[in-house]
Amino acid sequence: GDSVTQMEGPVTLSEEAFLTINCTYTATGYPSLFWYVQYPGEGLQLLLKATKADDKGSNKGFEATYRKETTSFHLEKGSVQVSDSAVYFCALFLVSGSARQLTFGSGTQLTVLP
Amino acid sequence: ETGVTQTPRHLVMGMTNKKSLKCEQHLGHNAMYWYKQSAKKPLELMFVYNFKEQTENNSVPSRFSPECPNSSHLFLHLHTLQPEDSALYLCASSKGSDSRETQYFGPGTRLLVL
């Protein structure tokens, strides 16, 4: 079945460090890909998305490129801030027959230290 | 403000209790979802409603019973739960159930079953 694999956390970085959170997926079709972020005590918020191969999603300094050849959607940010501390979820959405489902990875906890 | 509210935010219940979780969206969306978020596990989709009709039920035990009286409200009725049902229950909504539609999440209800 469809699945998403994220790098395990927790990830701890110093402020202004470079961030990469790896995400790979398995899907039988051509899914849309998403990164969601969950700040402490809050629900998930969409961070960025890409709906077809080679699309780049970007928001708040974060970027991710939909790579069909490597089935990946790695999240990157050039210079993280303390306020970026949160849990990050990679997800895919695939329509297959009558099934429509957003499938999430297990999440990666990021802590940024001042 | 995500436009999706959930009550209560925290709930402690015994295994013989009956309780209900409520979700309300103020975004004019037509699709609503229940997810279960357990520690160290990916988010699990439980139910999907589209235009008040249930379109997905991911093999959820019958001790969880959803209700969608209109497009703005979604309930999750709980009875005779087990301790392993303790988790964060997230509600989400989207304009439709198409893969390109962003899902907007509420803050969740933190449930503890004793």
Coordinates of N, CA and C in Angstrom, one line a residue:
Chain A
G1 N 0.8 -1.2 0.0 CA 0.0 0.0 0.0 C 0.9 1.2 0.0
D2 N 0.2 2.4 -0.1 CA 0.9 3.7 -0.1 C 1.5 3.9 1.3
S3 N 2.7 4.5 1.3 CA 3.3 4.8 2.6 C 4.3 5.9 2.5
V4 N 4.6 6.5 3.6 CA 5.6 7.6 3.7 C 6.6 7.3 4.8
T5 N 7.9 7.5 4.5 CA 8.9 7.2 5.5 C 9.7 8.5 5.7
Q6 N 9.8 8.9 6.9 CA 10.5 10.1 7.3 C 11.7 9.7 8.1
M7 N 12.7 10.6 8.1 CA 13.9 10.4 9.0 C 13.4 10.5 10.4
E8 N 14.0 9.6 11.3 CA 13.5 9.6 12.7 C 14.2 10.8 13.4
G9 N 13.4 11.3 14.3 CA 14.0 12.4 15.2 C 14.4 11.8 16.5
P10 N 14.6 12.7 17.5 CA 14.5 14.1 17.3 C 15.8 14.7 16.6
V11 N 15.6 15.8 16.0 CA 16.6 16.6 15.4 C 16.8 17.9 16.2
T12 N 18.1 18.1 16.6 CA 18.4 19.3 17.4 C 19.5 20.1 16.6
L13 N 19.2 21.3 16.4 CA 20.1 22.2 15.7 C 20.2 23.5 16.4
S14 N 21.3 24.2 16.1 CA 21.5 25.5 16.6 C 20.9 26.5 15.6
E15 N 20.5 27.7 16.2 CA 19.9 28.7 15.3 C 20.8 29.0 14.2
E16 N 20.2 29.3 13.0 CA 20.9 29.6 11.7 C 21.6 28.4 11.1
A17 N 21.4 27.2 11.6 CA 21.9 26.0 10.9 C 21.0 25.6 9.8
F18 N 21.6 24.8 8.9 CA 20.9 24.3 7.7 C 20.1 23.1 8.1
L19 N 18.8 23.0 7.6 CA 18.0 21.9 8.0 C 17.6 21.0 6.8
T20 N 17.7 19.7 6.9 CA 17.2 18.8 6.0 C 16.4 17.7 6.7
I21 N 15.2 17.5 6.4 CA 14.4 16.4 6.9 C 14.0 15.5 5.7
N22 N 14.5 14.3 5.7 CA 14.3 13.4 4.5 C 12.9 12.8 4.6
C23 N 12.3 12.6 3.4 CA 11.0 12.0 3.2 C 11.0 11.2 1.9
T24 N 10.7 10.0 2.0 CA 10.5 9.2 0.8 C 9.1 8.5 0.8
Y25 N 8.6 8.2 -0.4 CA 7.3 7.6 -0.4 C 7.2 6.4 -1.3
T26 N 6.1 5.6 -1.1 CA 5.8 4.5 -1.9 C 4.3 4.7 -2.3
A27 N 4.1 4.7 -3.6 CA 2.7 4.9 -4.1 C 2.6 4.2 -5.5
T28 N 1.4 3.7 -5.7 CA 1.2 3.1 -7.0 C 0.9 4.0 -8.1
G29 N 0.5 5.2 -7.8 CA 0.1 6.2 -8.8 C 1.0 7.5 -8.7
Y30 N 0.4 8.6 -8.9 CA 1.1 9.9 -8.9 C 0.5 10.8 -7.8
P31 N 1.0 10.7 -6.6 CA 0.4 11.4 -5.5 C 0.7 12.9 -5.5
S32 N -0.1 13.6 -4.7 CA 0.3 15.0 -4.3 C 1.1 14.8 -3.0
L33 N 2.0 15.7 -2.8 CA 2.9 15.6 -1.6 C 2.8 16.8 -0.7
F34 N 2.9 16.6 0.6 CA 2.7 17.7 1.5 C 3.7 17.7 2.6
W35 N 4.0 18.8 3.2 CA 4.6 18.9 4.5 C 3.7 19.7 5.4
Y36 N 3.4 19.1 6.6 CA 2.6 19.7 7.6 C 3.5 20.0 8.8
V37 N 3.2 21.0 9.6 CA 3.9 21.3 10.8 C 3.0 21.4 12.0
Q38 N 3.4 20.9 13.1 CA 2.6 20.9 14.3 C 3.4 21.6 15.4
Y39 N 3.0 22.8 15.8 CA 3.6 23.5 16.9 C 3.0 23.0 18.2
P40 N 3.8 23.1 19.3 CA 3.3 22.6 20.6 C 1.9 23.0 20.9
G41 N 1.1 22.0 21.3 CA -0.3 22.3 21.7 C -1.3 22.7 20.6
E42 N -0.8 22.6 19.4 CA -1.7 23.0 18.3 C -1.9 21.9 17.3
G43 N -2.9 22.1 16.4 CA -3.1 21.1 15.3 C -2.1 21.2 14.2
L44 N -2.3 20.4 13.2 CA -1.4 20.5 12.1 C -1.7 21.6 11.1
Q45 N -0.7 22.2 10.6 CA -0.9 23.3 9.6 C -0.1 22.9 8.4
L46 N -0.7 23.2 7.2 CA 0.0 23.0 6.0 C 1.2 23.9 5.9
L47 N 2.4 23.4 5.6 CA 3.6 24.2 5.4 C 3.8 24.4 3.9
L48 N 3.8 23.4 3.1 CA 3.9 23.5 1.7 C 3.5 22.2 1.0
K49 N 3.3 22.4 -0.3 CA 2.8 21.2 -1.1 C 3.3 21.2 -2.5
A50 N 3.3 20.1 -3.2 CA 3.6 19.9 -4.6 C 2.7 18.9 -5.2
T51 N 2.1 19.2 -6.3 CA 1.1 18.2 -6.9 C 1.6 17.4 -8.1
K52 N 2.8 17.8 -8.6 CA 3.3 16.9 -9.7 C 4.9 17.0 -9.7
A53 N 5.4 16.0 -10.4 CA 6.9 15.8 -10.4 C 7.6 17.1 -10.8
D54 N 8.7 17.4 -10.2 CA 9.6 18.6 -10.4 C 9.0 19.8 -9.8
D55 N 7.8 19.8 -9.3 CA 7.2 21.0 -8.6 C 8.1 21.3 -7.3
K56 N 8.3 22.5 -7.0 CA 8.9 22.9 -5.8 C 7.9 23.7 -4.9
G57 N 7.6 23.2 -3.7 CA 6.8 23.9 -2.8 C 7.7 24.7 -1.9
S58 N 7.2 25.9 -1.5 CA 8.0 26.8 -0.6 C 7.1 27.6 0.2
N59 N 7.6 27.9 1.5 CA 6.8 28.7 2.4 C 7.7 29.0 3.6
K60 N 7.7 30.2 4.1 CA 8.4 30.6 5.3 C 9.9 30.2 5.3
G61 N 10.5 30.2 4.1 CA 11.9 29.8 4.0 C 12.1 28.3 3.8
F62 N 11.1 27.5 4.0 CA 11.2 26.1 3.8 C 10.9 25.8 2.3
E63 N 11.6 24.7 1.8 CA 11.4 24.3 0.4 C 11.4 22.8 0.4
A64 N 10.7 22.2 -0.6 CA 10.8 20.8 -0.9 C 10.5 20.6 -2.4
T65 N 11.2 19.7 -3.0 CA 11.0 19.5 -4.5 C 10.5 18.0 -4.7
Y66 N 9.5 17.9 -5.4 CA 8.9 16.6 -5.7 C 9.8 15.9 -6.7
R67 N 10.5 14.8 -6.3 CA 11.4 14.1 -7.1 C 10.8 12.7 -7.4
K68 N 10.3 12.5 -8.6 CA 9.7 11.3 -9.0 C 10.7 10.2 -9.1
E69 N 11.9 10.5 -9.6 CA 12.9 9.5 -9.9 C 13.4 8.8 -8.6
T70 N 13.4 9.6 -7.6 CA 13.9 9.1 -6.3 C 12.8 8.9 -5.3
T71 N 11.5 9.2 -5.7 CA 10.3 9.1 -4.9 C 10.6 9.8 -3.5
S72 N 11.1 11.1 -3.6 CA 11.4 11.8 -2.4 C 10.8 13.2 -2.4
F73 N 10.7 13.8 -1.2 CA 10.2 15.1 -1.0 C 10.8 15.7 0.2
H74 N 12.1 15.9 0.2 CA 12.9 16.3 1.3 C 12.7 17.7 1.7
L75 N 12.5 18.0 3.0 CA 12.3 19.4 3.4 C 13.6 20.1 3.8
E76 N 13.8 21.3 3.3 CA 15.0 22.0 3.6 C 14.7 23.5 4.0
K77 N 15.6 24.0 4.8 CA 15.6 25.4 5.2 C 17.1 25.8 5.4
G78 N 17.4 27.0 4.9 CA 18.8 27.4 4.9 C 19.3 27.9 6.3
S79 N 18.4 28.4 7.0 CA 18.8 29.0 8.3 C 17.6 28.9 9.3
V80 N 17.6 28.0 10.2 CA 16.5 27.8 11.1 C 16.5 28.8 12.2
Q81 N 15.3 29.0 12.8 CA 15.1 29.9 13.9 C 14.5 29.0 15.1
V82 N 14.6 29.6 16.3 CA 14.0 28.9 17.4 C 12.6 28.7 17.2
S83 N 11.9 29.6 16.6 CA 10.4 29.5 16.4 C 10.1 28.4 15.4
D84 N 11.1 27.8 14.7 CA 10.8 26.6 13.9 C 10.7 25.3 14.6
S85 N 10.9 25.3 15.9 CA 10.8 24.1 16.7 C 9.4 23.6 16.7
A86 N 9.3 22.4 16.2 CA 7.9 21.8 16.0 C 8.1 20.4 15.5
V87 N 7.0 19.7 15.3 CA 7.0 18.4 14.7 C 6.6 18.5 13.2
Y88 N 7.4 18.0 12.3 CA 7.1 18.1 10.9 C 6.7 16.7 10.3
F89 N 5.6 16.8 9.6 CA 5.0 15.6 9.0 C 5.0 15.6 7.5
C90 N 5.6 14.6 6.8 CA 5.4 14.5 5.4 C 4.2 13.7 5.1
A91 N 3.5 14.0 4.0 CA 2.3 13.3 3.7 C 2.0 13.2 2.2
L92 N 1.3 12.2 1.8 CA 0.9 12.0 0.4 C -0.6 11.8 0.3
F93 N -1.1 12.3 -0.8 CA -2.5 12.1 -1.1 C -2.7 11.5 -2.4
L94 N -3.4 10.4 -2.4 CA -3.5 9.7 -3.7 C -5.0 9.3 -3.9
V95 N -5.4 9.5 -5.1 CA -6.8 9.1 -5.4 C -6.6 7.8 -6.2
S96 N -7.2 6.7 -5.7 CA -7.1 5.4 -6.3 C -8.5 4.8 -6.3
G97 N -9.2 4.8 -7.4 CA -10.5 4.3 -7.4 C -11.4 5.2 -6.6
S98 N -12.1 4.6 -5.7 CA -13.0 5.4 -4.8 C -12.3 5.9 -3.6
A99 N -11.0 5.5 -3.4 CA -10.3 5.8 -2.2 C -9.6 7.1 -2.3
R100 N -9.7 8.0 -1.3 CA -9.0 9.2 -1.3 C -8.5 9.4 0.1
Q101 N -7.2 9.4 0.2 CA -6.7 9.4 1.6 C -5.4 10.1 1.7
L102 N -5.2 10.9 2.8 CA -4.0 11.6 3.1 C -3.2 10.6 4.0
T103 N -2.0 10.2 3.6 CA -1.2 9.2 4.4 C 0.0 10.0 4.9
F104 N 0.2 9.9 6.3 CA 1.2 10.7 6.9 C 2.4 9.8 7.3
G105 N 3.6 10.4 7.3 CA 4.7 9.8 8.0 C 4.6 9.9 9.5
S106 N 5.6 9.4 10.2 CA 5.5 9.3 11.6 C 5.9 10.6 12.3
G107 N 6.4 11.6 11.6 CA 6.7 12.9 12.1 C 8.2 13.0 12.6
T108 N 8.8 14.1 12.5 CA 10.1 14.4 12.9 C 10.1 15.6 13.8
Q109 N 10.5 15.4 15.1 CA 10.6 16.5 16.1 C 11.9 17.3 15.8
L110 N 11.7 18.6 15.6 CA 12.8 19.5 15.5 C 12.9 20.4 16.7
T111 N 14.1 20.5 17.3 CA 14.3 21.5 18.3 C 15.5 22.4 17.9
V112 N 15.2 23.7 17.9 CA 16.3 24.7 17.5 C 16.7 25.4 18.8
L113 N 18.0 25.4 19.1 CA 18.5 26.0 20.3 C 19.1 27.4 19.9
P114 N 18.9 28.4 20.8 CA 19.4 29.7 20.6 C 20.9 29.8 20.7
Chain B
E1 N -5.5 31.4 14.1 CA -6.9 30.8 14.0 C -7.0 30.0 12.8
T2 N -7.2 28.7 12.9 CA -7.3 27.8 11.8 C -8.7 27.7 11.2
G3 N -9.7 28.2 12.0 CA -11.1 28.1 11.5 C -11.7 26.7 11.9
V4 N -10.9 25.8 12.5 CA -11.5 24.5 12.9 C -11.3 24.5 14.4
T5 N -12.4 24.3 15.1 CA -12.3 24.2 16.6 C -12.8 22.9 17.1
Q6 N -12.2 22.5 18.2 CA -12.5 21.2 18.8 C -12.7 21.3 20.3
T7 N -13.8 20.6 20.8 CA -14.0 20.6 22.2 C -14.4 19.2 22.6
P8 N -14.0 18.8 23.8 CA -13.1 19.5 24.7 C -11.7 19.4 24.2
R9 N -10.8 20.2 24.8 CA -9.4 20.0 24.5 C -8.7 18.9 25.2
H10 N -9.2 18.6 26.4 CA -8.7 17.4 27.1 C -9.9 16.7 27.7
L11 N -9.7 15.3 27.8 CA -10.8 14.5 28.3 C -10.2 13.2 28.9
V12 N -10.6 13.0 30.1 CA -10.3 11.8 30.8 C -11.5 11.0 31.1
M13 N -11.5 9.7 30.7 CA -12.7 8.9 30.9 C -12.4 7.5 31.3
G14 N -13.3 6.9 32.0 CA -13.2 5.5 32.3 C -13.7 4.6 31.2
M15 N -13.4 3.3 31.3 CA -13.7 2.4 30.2 C -15.2 2.2 30.0
T16 N -16.0 2.5 31.0 CA -17.4 2.3 30.9 C -18.2 3.6 30.6
N17 N -17.4 4.7 30.5 CA -18.1 6.0 30.2 C -18.5 6.1 28.7
K18 N -19.5 7.0 28.5 CA -19.8 7.5 27.2 C -19.6 9.0 27.1
K19 N -18.8 9.4 26.0 CA -18.5 10.8 25.8 C -18.5 11.1 24.4
S20 N -18.6 12.4 24.0 CA -18.5 12.8 22.6 C -17.5 13.9 22.4
L21 N -16.8 13.8 21.3 CA -15.9 14.9 20.9 C -16.7 15.7 19.8
K22 N -16.4 17.0 19.8 CA -17.1 17.9 18.9 C -16.1 18.6 18.0
C23 N -16.4 18.8 16.8 CA -15.6 19.5 15.9 C -16.5 20.5 15.1
E24 N -16.0 21.7 14.9 CA -16.8 22.7 14.1 C -15.8 23.4 13.2
Q25 N -16.2 23.6 12.0 CA -15.4 24.4 11.0 C -16.2 25.6 10.5
H26 N -15.5 26.7 10.4 CA -16.1 28.0 10.0 C -15.6 28.4 8.7
L27 N -15.2 27.4 7.9 CA -14.5 27.8 6.6 C -15.4 27.5 5.4
G28 N -16.6 27.1 5.6 CA -17.5 26.8 4.5 C -17.0 25.5 3.7
H29 N -16.3 24.6 4.3 CA -15.9 23.4 3.7 C -16.9 22.4 3.6
N30 N -16.7 21.4 2.7 CA -17.7 20.3 2.5 C -17.2 19.0 3.0
A31 N -15.9 18.8 3.2 CA -15.4 17.5 3.7 C -14.8 17.7 5.1
M32 N -15.0 16.7 5.9 CA -14.5 16.7 7.3 C -13.9 15.3 7.6
Y33 N -13.0 15.3 8.5 CA -12.2 14.1 8.8 C -11.9 13.9 10.3
W34 N -11.8 12.7 10.7 CA -11.3 12.4 12.1 C -10.0 11.6 11.9
Y35 N -8.9 12.0 12.6 CA -7.7 11.3 12.7 C -7.3 11.0 14.1
K36 N -6.5 9.9 14.3 CA -6.0 9.6 15.6 C -4.5 9.7 15.5
Q37 N -3.9 10.4 16.5 CA -2.5 10.6 16.6 C -2.0 10.0 17.9
S38 N -1.3 8.9 17.7 CA -0.7 8.2 18.9 C 0.8 8.5 18.9
A39 N 1.3 8.4 20.1 CA 2.8 8.6 20.3 C 3.6 7.7 19.4
K40 N 4.5 8.3 18.7 CA 5.5 7.5 17.8 C 4.8 6.7 16.7
K41 N 3.6 7.1 16.3 CA 3.0 6.4 15.2 C 2.5 7.5 14.2
P42 N 2.4 7.1 12.9 CA 1.8 8.1 12.0 C 0.4 8.4 12.3
L43 N -0.1 9.6 11.8 CA -1.5 9.9 11.9 C -2.3 8.8 11.2
E44 N -3.4 8.4 11.9 CA -4.3 7.4 11.3 C -5.6 8.0 10.9
L45 N -6.0 8.0 9.6 CA -7.3 8.4 9.2 C -8.3 7.5 9.8
M46 N -9.4 8.0 10.4 CA -10.4 7.2 10.9 C -11.7 7.3 10.0
F47 N -12.2 8.5 9.8 CA -13.4 8.6 9.0 C -13.3 9.9 8.1
V48 N -14.0 9.8 7.0 CA -14.2 10.9 6.1 C -15.6 11.1 5.8
Y49 N -16.0 12.4 5.9 CA -17.4 12.8 5.5 C -17.3 13.8 4.3
N50 N -18.1 13.6 3.3 CA -18.1 14.6 2.2 C -19.6 14.9 2.0
F51 N -19.9 16.2 2.1 CA -21.3 16.6 2.0 C -22.2 15.8 2.9
K52 N -21.7 15.6 4.2 CA -22.5 14.9 5.2 C -22.5 13.4 5.1
E53 N -22.0 12.9 4.0 CA -22.1 11.5 3.8 C -20.7 10.8 4.1
Q54 N -20.7 9.7 4.8 CA -19.5 9.1 5.2 C -18.9 8.4 4.0
T55 N -17.7 8.7 3.6 CA -17.1 8.1 2.4 C -15.9 7.2 2.7
E56 N -15.4 7.3 3.9 CA -14.3 6.4 4.3 C -14.5 6.0 5.8
N57 N -14.2 4.7 6.0 CA -14.2 4.2 7.4 C -13.0 3.2 7.4
N58 N -11.9 3.6 8.0 CA -10.7 2.8 7.9 C -10.7 1.7 9.0
S59 N -11.6 0.8 8.9 CA -11.6 -0.3 9.8 C -11.6 0.1 11.3
V60 N -12.3 1.1 11.6 CA -12.3 1.7 13.0 C -13.3 0.8 13.8
P61 N -12.9 0.5 15.1 CA -13.8 -0.3 15.9 C -15.1 0.4 16.2
S62 N -16.1 -0.4 16.4 CA -17.5 0.2 16.6 C -17.6 1.0 17.8
R63 N -16.7 0.9 18.8 CA -16.7 1.8 20.0 C -16.5 3.2 19.6
F64 N -16.1 3.5 18.4 CA -16.0 4.9 17.9 C -17.2 5.1 16.9
S65 N -18.0 6.0 17.1 CA -19.2 6.2 16.2 C -19.2 7.7 15.8
P66 N -19.0 8.0 14.5 CA -19.0 9.4 14.0 C -20.4 9.8 13.7
E67 N -20.6 11.1 13.7 CA -21.9 11.7 13.3 C -21.6 13.0 12.7
C68 N -22.2 13.3 11.5 CA -22.1 14.5 10.8 C -23.4 15.1 10.5
P69 N -24.0 15.9 11.3 CA -25.4 16.4 11.1 C -25.4 17.5 10.0
N70 N -24.3 18.2 9.8 CA -24.3 19.1 8.7 C -22.8 19.4 8.3
S71 N -22.6 20.1 7.3 CA -21.2 20.3 6.7 C -20.3 21.0 7.7
S72 N -20.8 21.7 8.7 CA -20.0 22.4 9.6 C -19.6 21.7 10.9
H73 N -20.4 20.6 11.2 CA -20.2 20.0 12.5 C -19.9 18.5 12.3
L74 N -19.0 18.0 13.1 CA -18.6 16.6 13.1 C -18.4 16.1 14.6
F75 N -19.0 15.0 14.9 CA -18.9 14.5 16.3 C -18.2 13.1 16.2
L76 N -17.6 12.7 17.3 CA -17.1 11.4 17.5 C -17.6 10.9 18.8
H77 N -18.6 9.9 18.8 CA -19.1 9.4 20.0 C -18.3 8.2 20.5
L78 N -18.0 8.2 21.8 CA -17.1 7.2 22.3 C -17.8 6.4 23.4
H79 N -17.7 5.1 23.4 CA -18.2 4.3 24.4 C -17.4 3.0 24.6
T80 N -17.3 2.6 25.9 CA -16.5 1.4 26.2 C -15.2 1.3 25.6
L81 N -14.4 2.4 25.7 CA -13.1 2.5 25.2 C -12.1 1.7 26.0
Q82 N -10.9 1.5 25.3 CA -9.8 0.8 26.0 C -8.7 1.7 26.2
P83 N -7.8 1.4 27.2 CA -6.6 2.3 27.4 C -5.8 2.6 26.2
E84 N -5.7 1.6 25.3 CA -4.9 1.9 24.1 C -5.6 2.9 23.1
D85 N -6.8 3.3 23.4 CA -7.5 4.3 22.6 C -7.0 5.7 23.1
S86 N -6.2 5.8 24.1 CA -5.7 7.1 24.6 C -4.8 7.7 23.5
A87 N -5.1 8.9 23.1 CA -4.4 9.5 21.9 C -4.9 11.0 21.8
L88 N -4.3 11.6 20.8 CA -4.8 12.9 20.4 C -5.7 12.7 19.2
Y89 N -6.9 13.2 19.3 CA -7.9 13.0 18.2 C -8.0 14.4 17.4
L90 N -7.7 14.3 16.2 CA -7.7 15.5 15.4 C -8.8 15.5 14.4
C91 N -9.4 16.7 14.2 CA -10.4 16.9 13.2 C -9.8 17.8 12.1
A92 N -10.2 17.6 10.9 CA -9.8 18.4 9.8 C -10.9 18.6 8.9
S93 N -10.8 19.7 8.0 CA -11.8 19.9 7.0 C -11.1 20.4 5.7
S94 N -11.8 20.2 4.6 CA -11.2 20.7 3.3 C -12.4 21.1 2.5
K95 N -12.1 21.9 1.4 CA -13.2 22.4 0.6 C -13.9 21.2 -0.1
G96 N -13.1 20.2 -0.6 CA -13.6 19.0 -1.1 C -12.7 17.9 -0.8
S97 N -12.9 16.7 -1.3 CA -12.0 15.6 -1.0 C -11.0 15.3 -2.1
D98 N -10.8 16.3 -3.0 CA -9.8 16.2 -4.1 C -8.4 16.2 -3.5
S99 N -7.5 15.6 -4.2 CA -6.1 15.5 -3.7 C -5.4 16.9 -3.6
R100 N -5.9 17.9 -4.4 CA -5.2 19.2 -4.4 C -5.7 20.0 -3.3
E101 N -6.8 19.6 -2.6 CA -7.4 20.4 -1.5 C -6.6 20.3 -0.2
T102 N -6.3 21.5 0.3 CA -5.6 21.5 1.6 C -6.5 21.1 2.7
Q103 N -6.0 20.3 3.7 CA -6.8 20.0 4.8 C -6.4 20.9 6.0
Y104 N -7.4 21.5 6.7 CA -7.1 22.4 7.8 C -7.5 21.7 9.1
F105 N -6.6 21.7 10.0 CA -6.7 20.9 11.2 C -7.1 21.7 12.4
G106 N -7.9 21.1 13.3 CA -8.2 21.7 14.6 C -7.0 21.4 15.6
P107 N -7.1 21.9 16.8 CA -6.0 21.7 17.8 C -6.0 20.3 18.4
G108 N -7.1 19.6 18.2 CA -7.2 18.2 18.8 C -7.8 18.1 20.1
T109 N -8.2 16.9 20.5 CA -8.7 16.6 21.8 C -7.7 15.5 22.4
R110 N -7.1 15.8 23.5 CA -6.2 14.9 24.1 C -7.0 14.0 25.0
L111 N -7.2 12.7 24.7 CA -8.0 11.7 25.4 C -7.2 10.7 26.2
L112 N -7.5 10.6 27.4 CA -6.9 9.6 28.3 C -8.0 8.6 28.8
V113 N -7.8 7.4 28.5 CA -8.8 6.3 28.9 C -8.1 5.6 30.1
L114 N -8.8 5.6 31.2 CA -8.3 4.9 32.4 C -8.9 3.5 32.6

